[in-house]
Amino acid sequence: LLTHHPTVRTAVATHNIRSIAAAIALAEEKGLGADQFEFQMLYGMASGLHQAIPALGYCLRVYVPFGEPVPGMAYLVRRLLENSSGQSLLVTADADALKATLASAPPLPSESIRDSSQGRGANPGLVCENPKLPPFENQPLHRFTDQREHQAMRTAIEQLKQDLGAYYPLRINGDALETEDFIESLNPANREQVIGRAGLADVKHAELAVAGAREAFRSWSILSASERAAILIRTAGLLRDRRDRWAALEILEAGKTWTEADANINEAIDFLEFYAREALRLDSPDGLDIPGEHNLYRYSPLGVGVVIPPWNFPLAILTGMLSAALVSGNTVILKPSSQTPVIAAQFVNLLSEAGLPDGVVQFLPGPGSSLGQYLVEHRDTHFVVFTGSEAVGTKLIESAARRRSGQTHVKRVIAEMGGKNAIIVDSDAELDETVHGIVRSAFGYQGQKCSACSRLIIVGKQYRTLLARLADASRSLNIGNPEDPAVNFGPVIEYAAMERIRAAIREGRKSAKLEVAVEVPADAPGFFVGPALFSDVPRESGLFREEIFGPVLSVLPADNLDQALDLANDCSYALTGGFYSRSPFNIERVKREFQVGNLYINRGITGALVARQPFGGFRMSGVGSKAGGRSYLAQFMNQKTLTENTLRRGFAPPSGTD
Ligand code: NAD
């Protein structure tokens, strides 16, 4: 803060003598005058310091808490607790011992902290034949408040605009195949702008691709885990080097804001780094030996898989599903989402650049209902990895279960599906952070996240107050083309989505009260629907039960936590959920009783990070292990137990010795 004077005017609010001394020393080091920052202290506390600080020539602001007595009580209690803490300077009786320690130098950060701060950032894109990888760390986000990072992103968007409109062919066995028909990808914020065109595959192409993937499986599946992991690590390095351009592409093709796009590219990098490490972990020998018996638990790939991603996290989800399948030794037919085929095509090219052999990924853009379905039903595909709607997911599970003539395996389906996610706000919740978290969860990326909050259940008397604050916060969102970094609410993905969401809002008005429906300019050149907030939503309504997948939030009151949990759990989905509360007792109860795959306490419910918050739900939200978690990769492999009786040659020596 002091470094950035005068952009930032620092106020040091403390009664801690050591902190005061540190601030004075730092300010001197930065060459700041005594009038260029200030101290702040509470009226009635540490009155000796109130005299000492100005006597040294520094500015001191003495303040009193002011406002409603009841909310203010929490503040005063916190102060009381601080001052009566057993570690407080004020209650330390031994003044002589204090003198000895007070002026001693603070301890340096431990070695381990220093090591990790130099972590991956210092060595991006580490590749080696037998990767000895540093521990996994999430890729840090950009700080667009930094002028250089801001400018770099602006430049990336402008440069990308010069390169739009290219044609992306199918890729079968490494060959580029052009087709007469194509999928046109438009910028959802500006329908005049064509992002690119992708070839349109049909059943003949599907046959070629499956045959090619079977052939490629023979050589790809016998590579070592470290050889395959090295390709993922190399891809992560390439992505990291060009992350601004990739984020720019997400902004233009998917309508993401700067920060959402940046986070999505980081998540893709994280998936590559994490699954590479997971593959190596699963490859290391595992098994319980006893004298005379040698046991090994090994993994082997399944075969040819079909990967079907959605458009809403166009790079991250695609990368996660695809890289997990590949690093496990499978070959893949990738059928990208028709709304974001350019991102998918460019990612396939990136994999080739990183050294992925031809034929290991076959790129087949095309209609889900015909081409996707055909691939799922194909006798020679072994597994399906799908993320998308419940309607399509359940259909795929059913189709994959049917055995076709000549098929010698049961198909595995990993399906991540929808959500109708609720946040419960307890009667004692702190509203400032609650409003912020709800708005981000409900309206971030225009509510088009499977994890988005679409039901809000408010316990007790704060109902009207919170509703009014949410209404204000929704109106204050800055709607527009997300190329502009000031915009925090962009378009929905396509015309059909816009019409569907508008119809859901019209329908919702029949059963609930529409508190807010923010208007968008009628002549907006893209697909815009403003945020909508409904109150007093009936339990049986579509607003309460169905996934709308847009910026529509339904709010309900609850008399108590029992009722709130009952409402929240009354849902066929179980994906994400949230709870804002200050009661440790209630928090523990909600952890036990709220039926969701990812539960977030006192924070927003979107933005799961790879490894830190493995992601995925149950009930109709999906089947399979959580993405970004330690049990994900095993789903892509057969598991083999090898047991060898070694008695015939005596007791097995401990491994590693002759
Ligand atoms: P969607 O179901 O319409 O499409 C998903 C993919 O399936 C697309 O690639 C599509 O072309 C393909 N497809 C459609 N019909 C098919 C068929 N019969 N056979 C094979 N493939 C077919 O979903 P969407 O609109 O792309 O994405 C939004 C949905 O995804 C929402 O329901 C959202 O909740 C869900 N989602 C879930 C997660 C999660 O992790 N649980 C993450 C993101 C999105």
mmCIF file of N, CA and C and ligand atoms in Angstrom, residues 308-313 317 335-339 366-374 376 386-390 392-393 395-396 416-419 449-451 547 549 575 615-617 621, ligand 1:
data_model
loop_
_atom_site.group_PDB
_atom_site.id
_atom_site.type_symbol
_atom_site.label_atom_id
_atom_site.label_comp_id
_atom_site.label_asym_id
_atom_site.label_seq_id
_atom_site.Cartn_x
_atom_site.Cartn_y
_atom_site.Cartn_z
ATOM 1 N N ILE A 308 -18.088 -35.615 -25.094
ATOM 2 C CA ILE A 308 -19.137 -34.670 -25.535
ATOM 3 C C ILE A 308 -19.255 -33.540 -24.509
ATOM 4 N N PRO A 309 -18.594 -32.422 -24.760
ATOM 5 C CA PRO A 309 -18.625 -31.326 -23.777
ATOM 6 C C PRO A 309 -19.745 -30.324 -24.075
ATOM 7 N N PRO A 310 -20.064 -29.461 -23.109
ATOM 8 C CA PRO A 310 -21.030 -28.386 -23.338
ATOM 9 C C PRO A 310 -20.301 -27.123 -23.793
ATOM 10 N N TRP A 311 -21.041 -26.039 -23.959
ATOM 11 C CA TRP A 311 -20.425 -24.795 -24.420
ATOM 12 C C TRP A 311 -20.100 -23.843 -23.269
ATOM 13 N N ASN A 312 -20.616 -24.127 -22.062
ATOM 14 C CA ASN A 312 -20.582 -23.044 -21.072
ATOM 15 C C ASN A 312 -19.226 -22.853 -20.396
ATOM 16 N N PHE A 313 -18.400 -23.925 -20.351
ATOM 17 C CA PHE A 313 -16.989 -23.735 -19.978
ATOM 18 C C PHE A 313 -16.209 -24.314 -21.146
ATOM 19 N N ILE A 317 -13.983 -27.451 -19.396
ATOM 20 C CA ILE A 317 -14.639 -28.766 -19.277
ATOM 21 C C ILE A 317 -14.144 -29.694 -20.378
ATOM 22 N N LYS A 335 -16.609 -34.826 -29.951
ATOM 23 C CA LYS A 335 -17.707 -34.139 -30.636
ATOM 24 C C LYS A 335 -17.950 -32.855 -29.851
ATOM 25 N N PRO A 336 -17.452 -31.709 -30.385
ATOM 26 C CA PRO A 336 -17.544 -30.483 -29.594
ATOM 27 C C PRO A 336 -18.966 -29.946 -29.591
ATOM 28 N N SER A 337 -19.192 -28.984 -28.713
ATOM 29 C CA SER A 337 -20.485 -28.307 -28.700
ATOM 30 C C SER A 337 -20.585 -27.426 -29.948
ATOM 31 N N SER A 338 -21.763 -27.369 -30.550
ATOM 32 C CA SER A 338 -21.907 -26.601 -31.791
ATOM 33 C C SER A 338 -21.879 -25.097 -31.543
ATOM 34 N N GLN A 339 -21.984 -24.673 -30.290
ATOM 35 C CA GLN A 339 -21.940 -23.231 -30.006
ATOM 36 C C GLN A 339 -20.503 -22.715 -29.890
ATOM 37 N N GLY A 366 -20.392 -31.621 -35.127
ATOM 38 C CA GLY A 366 -21.622 -32.041 -35.801
ATOM 39 C C GLY A 366 -22.785 -32.016 -34.842
ATOM 40 N N PRO A 367 -23.961 -32.294 -35.334
ATOM 41 C CA PRO A 367 -25.145 -32.221 -34.473
ATOM 42 C C PRO A 367 -25.145 -33.308 -33.406
ATOM 43 N N GLY A 368 -25.437 -32.908 -32.177
ATOM 44 C CA GLY A 368 -25.457 -33.871 -31.081
ATOM 45 C C GLY A 368 -26.475 -34.961 -31.310
ATOM 46 N N SER A 369 -27.668 -34.564 -31.711
ATOM 47 C CA SER A 369 -28.766 -35.523 -31.747
ATOM 48 C C SER A 369 -28.548 -36.633 -32.779
ATOM 49 N N SER A 370 -27.813 -36.354 -33.861
ATOM 50 C CA SER A 370 -27.569 -37.428 -34.828
ATOM 51 C C SER A 370 -26.152 -37.987 -34.682
ATOM 52 N N LEU A 371 -25.156 -37.121 -34.895
ATOM 53 C CA LEU A 371 -23.773 -37.610 -34.857
ATOM 54 C C LEU A 371 -23.390 -38.102 -33.455
ATOM 55 N N GLY A 372 -23.706 -37.266 -32.440
ATOM 56 C CA GLY A 372 -23.354 -37.631 -31.059
ATOM 57 C C GLY A 372 -24.001 -38.951 -30.685
ATOM 58 N N GLN A 373 -25.266 -39.048 -30.987
ATOM 59 C CA GLN A 373 -26.012 -40.256 -30.654
ATOM 60 C C GLN A 373 -25.406 -41.478 -31.351
ATOM 61 N N TYR A 374 -25.037 -41.299 -32.618
ATOM 62 C CA TYR A 374 -24.466 -42.406 -33.401
ATOM 63 C C TYR A 374 -23.183 -42.927 -32.740
ATOM 64 N N VAL A 376 -22.284 -42.620 -29.619
ATOM 65 C CA VAL A 376 -22.578 -43.254 -28.328
ATOM 66 C C VAL A 376 -23.045 -44.684 -28.538
ATOM 67 N N PHE A 386 -19.640 -37.247 -20.821
ATOM 68 C CA PHE A 386 -20.601 -36.226 -21.249
ATOM 69 C C PHE A 386 -20.766 -35.201 -20.141
ATOM 70 N N THR A 387 -20.856 -33.931 -20.520
ATOM 71 C CA THR A 387 -21.325 -32.893 -19.600
ATOM 72 C C THR A 387 -22.366 -32.093 -20.349
ATOM 73 N N GLY A 388 -23.532 -31.947 -19.765
ATOM 74 C CA GLY A 388 -24.599 -31.209 -20.437
ATOM 75 C C GLY A 388 -25.895 -31.361 -19.679
ATOM 76 N N SER A 389 -26.990 -31.281 -20.408
ATOM 77 C CA SER A 389 -28.295 -31.241 -19.747
ATOM 78 C C SER A 389 -28.734 -32.629 -19.275
ATOM 79 N N GLU A 390 -29.654 -32.613 -18.341
ATOM 80 C CA GLU A 390 -30.189 -33.874 -17.816
ATOM 81 C C GLU A 390 -30.896 -34.653 -18.933
ATOM 82 N N VAL A 392 -30.398 -34.768 -22.177
ATOM 83 C CA VAL A 392 -29.485 -35.477 -23.081
ATOM 84 C C VAL A 392 -28.709 -36.545 -22.318
ATOM 85 N N GLY A 393 -28.238 -36.204 -21.132
ATOM 86 C CA GLY A 393 -27.427 -37.143 -20.347
ATOM 87 C C GLY A 393 -28.155 -38.443 -20.062
ATOM 88 N N LYS A 395 -30.592 -39.693 -21.670
ATOM 89 C CA LYS A 395 -30.798 -40.423 -22.926
ATOM 90 C C LYS A 395 -29.522 -41.201 -23.307
ATOM 91 N N LEU A 396 -28.389 -40.549 -23.110
ATOM 92 C CA LEU A 396 -27.128 -41.218 -23.456
ATOM 93 C C LEU A 396 -26.868 -42.425 -22.561
ATOM 94 N N GLU A 416 -22.042 -35.655 -16.326
ATOM 95 C CA GLU A 416 -22.256 -34.522 -15.407
ATOM 96 C C GLU A 416 -23.428 -33.745 -15.960
ATOM 97 N N MET A 417 -24.450 -33.571 -15.153
ATOM 98 C CA MET A 417 -25.663 -32.940 -15.706
ATOM 99 C C MET A 417 -26.036 -31.672 -14.932
ATOM 100 N N GLY A 418 -27.321 -31.364 -14.932
ATOM 101 C CA GLY A 418 -27.744 -30.031 -14.490
ATOM 102 C C GLY A 418 -27.802 -29.819 -12.996
ATOM 103 N N GLY A 419 -28.345 -28.663 -12.631
ATOM 104 C CA GLY A 419 -28.507 -28.321 -11.218
ATOM 105 C C GLY A 419 -29.626 -27.311 -11.038
ATOM 106 N N LYS A 449 -24.145 -21.273 -15.552
ATOM 107 C CA LYS A 449 -23.200 -22.244 -14.992
ATOM 108 C C LYS A 449 -24.031 -23.326 -14.334
ATOM 109 N N CYS A 450 -23.570 -24.565 -14.456
ATOM 110 C CA CYS A 450 -24.332 -25.633 -13.799
ATOM 111 C C CYS A 450 -24.363 -25.399 -12.302
ATOM 112 N N SER A 451 -23.337 -24.709 -11.771
ATOM 113 C CA SER A 451 -23.252 -24.471 -10.330
ATOM 114 C C SER A 451 -24.015 -23.221 -9.888
ATOM 115 N N GLU A 547 -34.424 -26.369 -14.175
ATOM 116 C CA GLU A 547 -33.213 -25.617 -14.499
ATOM 117 C C GLU A 547 -33.521 -24.693 -15.676
ATOM 118 N N PHE A 549 -31.226 -22.209 -16.630
ATOM 119 C CA PHE A 549 -29.905 -21.970 -17.218
ATOM 120 C C PHE A 549 -29.791 -20.570 -17.805
ATOM 121 N N LEU A 575 -26.369 -30.713 -6.948
ATOM 122 C CA LEU A 575 -25.063 -30.308 -7.474
ATOM 123 C C LEU A 575 -24.334 -29.397 -6.480
ATOM 124 N N PHE A 615 -15.249 -31.386 -8.244
ATOM 125 C CA PHE A 615 -16.597 -30.896 -8.569
ATOM 126 C C PHE A 615 -17.493 -31.967 -9.173
ATOM 127 N N GLY A 616 -18.738 -31.997 -8.715
ATOM 128 C CA GLY A 616 -19.728 -32.887 -9.325
ATOM 129 C C GLY A 616 -20.826 -33.223 -8.338
ATOM 130 N N GLY A 617 -21.971 -33.613 -8.878
ATOM 131 C CA GLY A 617 -23.112 -33.844 -8.006
ATOM 132 C C GLY A 617 -23.642 -35.258 -8.085
ATOM 133 N N SER A 621 -28.051 -34.887 -11.025
ATOM 134 C CA SER A 621 -26.941 -34.023 -11.453
ATOM 135 C C SER A 621 -25.788 -34.818 -12.034
HETATM 136 P P1 NAD B 1 -26.758 -30.064 -23.973
HETATM 137 O O1 NAD B 1 -27.183 -31.265 -23.210
HETATM 138 O O2 NAD B 1 -27.743 -29.425 -24.848
HETATM 139 O O3 NAD B 1 -25.498 -30.406 -24.899
HETATM 140 C C1 NAD B 1 -24.302 -30.973 -24.379
HETATM 141 C C2 NAD B 1 -23.573 -31.679 -25.497
HETATM 142 O O4 NAD B 1 -24.330 -32.814 -25.890
HETATM 143 C C3 NAD B 1 -23.383 -30.848 -26.762
HETATM 144 O O5 NAD B 1 -22.095 -31.094 -27.284
HETATM 145 C C4 NAD B 1 -24.452 -31.394 -27.684
HETATM 146 O O6 NAD B 1 -24.123 -31.237 -29.049
HETATM 147 C C5 NAD B 1 -24.476 -32.851 -27.302
HETATM 148 N N1 NAD B 1 -25.706 -33.593 -27.605
HETATM 149 C C6 NAD B 1 -26.968 -33.120 -27.668
HETATM 150 N N2 NAD B 1 -27.818 -34.140 -27.954
HETATM 151 C C7 NAD B 1 -27.090 -35.269 -28.050
HETATM 152 C C8 NAD B 1 -27.386 -36.651 -28.294
HETATM 153 N N3 NAD B 1 -28.614 -37.082 -28.485
HETATM 154 N N4 NAD B 1 -26.358 -37.517 -28.307
HETATM 155 C C9 NAD B 1 -25.101 -37.140 -28.074
HETATM 156 N N5 NAD B 1 -24.762 -35.856 -27.848
HETATM 157 C C10 NAD B 1 -25.735 -34.933 -27.821
HETATM 158 O O7 NAD B 1 -26.178 -29.042 -22.893
HETATM 159 P P2 NAD B 1 -25.551 -27.599 -23.129
HETATM 160 O O8 NAD B 1 -26.629 -26.647 -23.492
HETATM 161 O O9 NAD B 1 -24.339 -27.666 -23.993
HETATM 162 O O10 NAD B 1 -25.001 -27.257 -21.652
HETATM 163 C C11 NAD B 1 -25.829 -26.803 -20.642
HETATM 164 C C12 NAD B 1 -26.174 -27.913 -19.664
HETATM 165 O O11 NAD B 1 -24.980 -28.508 -19.184
HETATM 166 C C13 NAD B 1 -26.907 -27.440 -18.433
HETATM 167 O O12 NAD B 1 -27.934 -28.341 -18.129
HETATM 168 C C14 NAD B 1 -25.843 -27.476 -17.346
HETATM 169 O O13 NAD B 1 -26.335 -27.622 -16.029
HETATM 170 C C15 NAD B 1 -25.027 -28.630 -17.773
HETATM 171 N N6 NAD B 1 -23.674 -28.572 -17.240
HETATM 172 C C16 NAD B 1 -23.350 -29.416 -16.233
HETATM 173 C C17 NAD B 1 -22.068 -29.367 -15.672
HETATM 174 C C18 NAD B 1 -21.668 -30.272 -14.544
HETATM 175 O O14 NAD B 1 -20.488 -30.358 -14.259
HETATM 176 N N7 NAD B 1 -22.581 -30.949 -13.894
HETATM 177 C C19 NAD B 1 -21.140 -28.451 -16.179
HETATM 178 C C20 NAD B 1 -21.521 -27.613 -17.227
HETATM 179 C C21 NAD B 1 -22.785 -27.689 -17.764
#
